[in-house]
Amino acid sequence: MRKPSSELIFERSREDRFAYSLPETEVEKQNVQDILGEKFARKKKAELPEVSELDLMRHYTELSNKNHGVDTGFYPLGSCTMKYNPKVNEKVARMSGFANAHPLQDVSTVQGSLEIVYDLQEHLKEITGMDEVTLQPAAGAHGEWTALLMIKAYHEANGDFNRTKVIVPDSAHGTNPASAKVAGFDTVTVKSNKKGLVDIEDLKRVVGDDTAAIMLTNPNTLGLFEEDILEIREIVHHAGGKLYYDGANLNAIMSKVRPGDMGFDAVHLNLHKTFTGPHGGGGPGSGPVGVVADLAPYLPKPVVVKENDVYKFDHDLPQSIGRVKPFFGNFGIYLRAYTYIRTMGPDGLKAVSETAVLNANYMLRRLQDYFDTPYTQHCKHEFVISGSRQKKLGVRTLDIAKRLLDFNFHPPTIYFPINVEECMMIEPTETESKETLDAFCDTLIQIAKEAEENPEIVLDAPHTTVIGRLDETQAARKPVLKFEFLKEEKE
Ligand SMILES: *Cc1c(COP(=O)(O)O)cnc(C)c1O
């Protein structure tokens, strides 16, 4: 594969080269200093790249090509549901009535937009089995925090001030304990058993009258269904705690089983995962929260209600935890999720989950002879394998992940969940063809062979990217995000 160009747009810049031609304006004819005054006018020309229109276009196209996305290649990042984002969603989100609406418009002029909000809430209620839904939270983690505040408000309204603890499994996503902490709780870890599921005996040990809630995702982050969920519900409810469902893995169970029917009291969904909102790149997400009737009085306000076929915001919720997001929330993502749900229908969503689960099981079986597989039972929409066999040969999971980049595959989630050594967590999603799944498995199998026969090629990977191995700590702590003009003196 050809290495992409590494020349920066600033290095391509040539003085007085233009990417546009417009008639000179009145402003340009004047002296800037006369308009702005000495204090605010630039002393020196702005340091901007000066390139032709074609070079400018190539610059942005190249940037987009450097960025791996679901539109450019397979992206089996476990627990993230990197499925195809249907382009019809984009068309709907760009309809001028939606795209040009202003958040401060009178509600009588945005009835259609509110209808979408209301209907989406209704669909999500049905999908999750919850009594009420708010769309306000901007992401999954934000939804976790929102729901935990509601659970806290519920306990406090009952005069129950000693429920300070939230139970999370050792396989939990990092946002679970983090949200609990930010919501003012302490976290207690419950262990997983040999089958990768919540250890019931350990749960009985940690649960008590200080338990505010347990946070679970089902299937869990190992891709395994918590088959004892009804017993878990009994234990936690009996102790007076609430069950929180982390909906990041909902792609495995749509139209099959609902968190509400499993006994959960609150759930968040990730519209940017399960419901095809574009994912990552810093774009907006959406983490709606559904709750059972007990918790409904504490919903963030305002809520969108329908009275005599008129949609409006209801601010009259005296026990509400308050607003968690300005205006409508991330409305553009609602439109995409709504379009997706309406184009799929209940049977379509069921087929999504069944295919996602089938794809994951197919890959697990193809890979299990070449990698250690800590859990061999049927998985749901994702599964974990371990690179510990390769580690004995000096090739770590990180090296395998880097080597995958040479084949235009995004690596799976690695070193998570933390209870599996040298973990790789693979989520193929339902939208990939068998050929793609096979190509990825073939590549992983090839890398396993390379680890035995030619480990250097794995250890030195990636070979085809602009930059090879980063110092990941430095890259996270001291990212270089802007061009430095070394030669010129700074003002
Ligand atoms: C992605 C994820 C979250 C957090 O969701 P965001 O939308 O990224 O904030 C929480 N739990 C699990 C299991 C996840 O995979």
PDB file of N, CA and C in Angstrom, residues 89-121:
ATOM      1  N   ASN A  89     -30.282   8.370   6.424  1.00  0.00           N
ATOM      2  CA  ASN A  89     -30.354   9.139   7.679  1.00  0.00           C
ATOM      3  C   ASN A  89     -29.861  10.572   7.465  1.00  0.00           C
ATOM      4  N   GLU A  90     -28.774  10.662   6.683  1.00  0.00           N
ATOM      5  CA  GLU A  90     -28.172  11.991   6.458  1.00  0.00           C
ATOM      6  C   GLU A  90     -29.125  12.863   5.661  1.00  0.00           C
ATOM      7  N   LYS A  91     -29.792  12.230   4.715  1.00  0.00           N
ATOM      8  CA  LYS A  91     -30.725  12.974   3.873  1.00  0.00           C
ATOM      9  C   LYS A  91     -31.842  13.577   4.737  1.00  0.00           C
ATOM     10  N   VAL A  92     -32.358  12.760   5.633  1.00  0.00           N
ATOM     11  CA  VAL A  92     -33.439  13.243   6.510  1.00  0.00           C
ATOM     12  C   VAL A  92     -32.921  14.340   7.446  1.00  0.00           C
ATOM     13  N   ALA A  93     -31.741  14.122   8.006  1.00  0.00           N
ATOM     14  CA  ALA A  93     -31.200  15.107   8.958  1.00  0.00           C
ATOM     15  C   ALA A  93     -30.930  16.455   8.291  1.00  0.00           C
ATOM     16  N   ARG A  94     -30.744  16.429   6.966  1.00  0.00           N
ATOM     17  CA  ARG A  94     -30.453  17.666   6.241  1.00  0.00           C
ATOM     18  C   ARG A  94     -31.695  18.355   5.682  1.00  0.00           C
ATOM     19  N   MET A  95     -32.858  17.761   5.866  1.00  0.00           N
ATOM     20  CA  MET A  95     -34.084  18.410   5.367  1.00  0.00           C
ATOM     21  C   MET A  95     -34.185  19.806   5.983  1.00  0.00           C
ATOM     22  N   SER A  96     -34.513  20.776   5.145  1.00  0.00           N
ATOM     23  CA  SER A  96     -34.357  22.161   5.607  1.00  0.00           C
ATOM     24  C   SER A  96     -35.249  22.472   6.810  1.00  0.00           C
ATOM     25  N   GLY A  97     -36.430  21.870   6.865  1.00  0.00           N
ATOM     26  CA  GLY A  97     -37.325  22.131   7.999  1.00  0.00           C
ATOM     27  C   GLY A  97     -36.708  21.744   9.331  1.00  0.00           C
ATOM     28  N   PHE A  98     -35.890  20.683   9.306  1.00  0.00           N
ATOM     29  CA  PHE A  98     -35.191  20.276  10.520  1.00  0.00           C
ATOM     30  C   PHE A  98     -33.877  21.054  10.673  1.00  0.00           C
ATOM     31  N   ALA A  99     -33.101  21.043   9.592  1.00  0.00           N
ATOM     32  CA  ALA A  99     -31.741  21.573   9.696  1.00  0.00           C
ATOM     33  C   ALA A  99     -31.733  23.078   9.986  1.00  0.00           C
ATOM     34  N   ASN A 100     -32.747  23.807   9.491  1.00  0.00           N
ATOM     35  CA  ASN A 100     -32.743  25.266   9.681  1.00  0.00           C
ATOM     36  C   ASN A 100     -33.601  25.730  10.850  1.00  0.00           C
ATOM     37  N   ALA A 101     -34.171  24.794  11.586  1.00  0.00           N
ATOM     38  CA  ALA A 101     -34.980  25.206  12.743  1.00  0.00           C
ATOM     39  C   ALA A 101     -34.062  25.835  13.786  1.00  0.00           C
ATOM     40  N   HIS A 102     -34.586  26.843  14.479  1.00  0.00           N
ATOM     41  CA  HIS A 102     -33.797  27.508  15.517  1.00  0.00           C
ATOM     42  C   HIS A 102     -34.299  27.052  16.886  1.00  0.00           C
ATOM     43  N   PRO A 103     -33.365  26.762  17.798  1.00  0.00           N
ATOM     44  CA  PRO A 103     -33.815  26.246  19.101  1.00  0.00           C
ATOM     45  C   PRO A 103     -34.699  27.221  19.890  1.00  0.00           C
ATOM     46  N   LEU A 104     -34.672  28.496  19.548  1.00  0.00           N
ATOM     47  CA  LEU A 104     -35.504  29.453  20.290  1.00  0.00           C
ATOM     48  C   LEU A 104     -36.848  29.739  19.604  1.00  0.00           C
ATOM     49  N   GLN A 105     -37.099  29.035  18.487  1.00  0.00           N
ATOM     50  CA  GLN A 105     -38.385  29.239  17.803  1.00  0.00           C
ATOM     51  C   GLN A 105     -39.551  28.884  18.730  1.00  0.00           C
ATOM     52  N   ASP A 106     -40.661  29.531  18.531  1.00  0.00           N
ATOM     53  CA  ASP A 106     -41.859  29.195  19.307  1.00  0.00           C
ATOM     54  C   ASP A 106     -42.270  27.749  19.018  1.00  0.00           C
ATOM     55  N   VAL A 107     -42.697  27.018  20.066  1.00  0.00           N
ATOM     56  CA  VAL A 107     -43.022  25.598  19.865  1.00  0.00           C
ATOM     57  C   VAL A 107     -44.118  25.384  18.826  1.00  0.00           C
ATOM     58  N   SER A 108     -44.980  26.380  18.638  1.00  0.00           N
ATOM     59  CA  SER A 108     -46.031  26.201  17.636  1.00  0.00           C
ATOM     60  C   SER A 108     -45.450  26.083  16.227  1.00  0.00           C
ATOM     61  N   THR A 109     -44.216  26.572  16.026  1.00  0.00           N
ATOM     62  CA  THR A 109     -43.609  26.533  14.689  1.00  0.00           C
ATOM     63  C   THR A 109     -42.677  25.328  14.501  1.00  0.00           C
ATOM     64  N   VAL A 110     -42.481  24.527  15.550  1.00  0.00           N
ATOM     65  CA  VAL A 110     -41.602  23.352  15.418  1.00  0.00           C
ATOM     66  C   VAL A 110     -42.330  22.085  15.867  1.00  0.00           C
ATOM     67  N   GLN A 111     -43.619  22.031  15.568  1.00  0.00           N
ATOM     68  CA  GLN A 111     -44.411  20.868  15.964  1.00  0.00           C
ATOM     69  C   GLN A 111     -43.865  19.576  15.354  1.00  0.00           C
ATOM     70  N   GLY A 112     -43.398  19.669  14.110  1.00  0.00           N
ATOM     71  CA  GLY A 112     -42.868  18.468  13.444  1.00  0.00           C
ATOM     72  C   GLY A 112     -41.633  17.934  14.168  1.00  0.00           C
ATOM     73  N   SER A 113     -40.762  18.844  14.571  1.00  0.00           N
ATOM     74  CA  SER A 113     -39.547  18.429  15.280  1.00  0.00           C
ATOM     75  C   SER A 113     -39.910  17.808  16.630  1.00  0.00           C
ATOM     76  N   LEU A 114     -40.871  18.416  17.315  1.00  0.00           N
ATOM     77  CA  LEU A 114     -41.278  17.858  18.616  1.00  0.00           C
ATOM     78  C   LEU A 114     -41.967  16.513  18.451  1.00  0.00           C
ATOM     79  N   GLU A 115     -42.665  16.370  17.330  1.00  0.00           N
ATOM     80  CA  GLU A 115     -43.299  15.069  17.066  1.00  0.00           C
ATOM     81  C   GLU A 115     -42.232  13.973  16.934  1.00  0.00           C
ATOM     82  N   ILE A 116     -41.122  14.331  16.274  1.00  0.00           N
ATOM     83  CA  ILE A 116     -40.016  13.368  16.146  1.00  0.00           C
ATOM     84  C   ILE A 116     -39.483  13.004  17.533  1.00  0.00           C
ATOM     85  N   VAL A 117     -39.280  14.027  18.370  1.00  0.00           N
ATOM     86  CA  VAL A 117     -38.777  13.779  19.728  1.00  0.00           C
ATOM     87  C   VAL A 117     -39.736  12.839  20.461  1.00  0.00           C
ATOM     88  N   TYR A 118     -41.011  13.170  20.396  1.00  0.00           N
ATOM     89  CA  TYR A 118     -42.018  12.401  21.119  1.00  0.00           C
ATOM     90  C   TYR A 118     -42.090  10.962  20.596  1.00  0.00           C
ATOM     91  N   ASP A 119     -42.163  10.836  19.274  1.00  0.00           N
ATOM     92  CA  ASP A 119     -42.280   9.494  18.680  1.00  0.00           C
ATOM     93  C   ASP A 119     -41.040   8.646  18.957  1.00  0.00           C
ATOM     94  N   LEU A 120     -39.878   9.291  18.897  1.00  0.00           N
ATOM     95  CA  LEU A 120     -38.653   8.535  19.174  1.00  0.00           C
ATOM     96  C   LEU A 120     -38.677   8.029  20.618  1.00  0.00           C
ATOM     97  N   GLN A 121     -39.119   8.889  21.536  1.00  0.00           N
ATOM     98  CA  GLN A 121     -39.258   8.443  22.930  1.00  0.00           C
ATOM     99  C   GLN A 121     -40.168   7.226  23.016  1.00  0.00           C
TER     100      GLN A 121
END
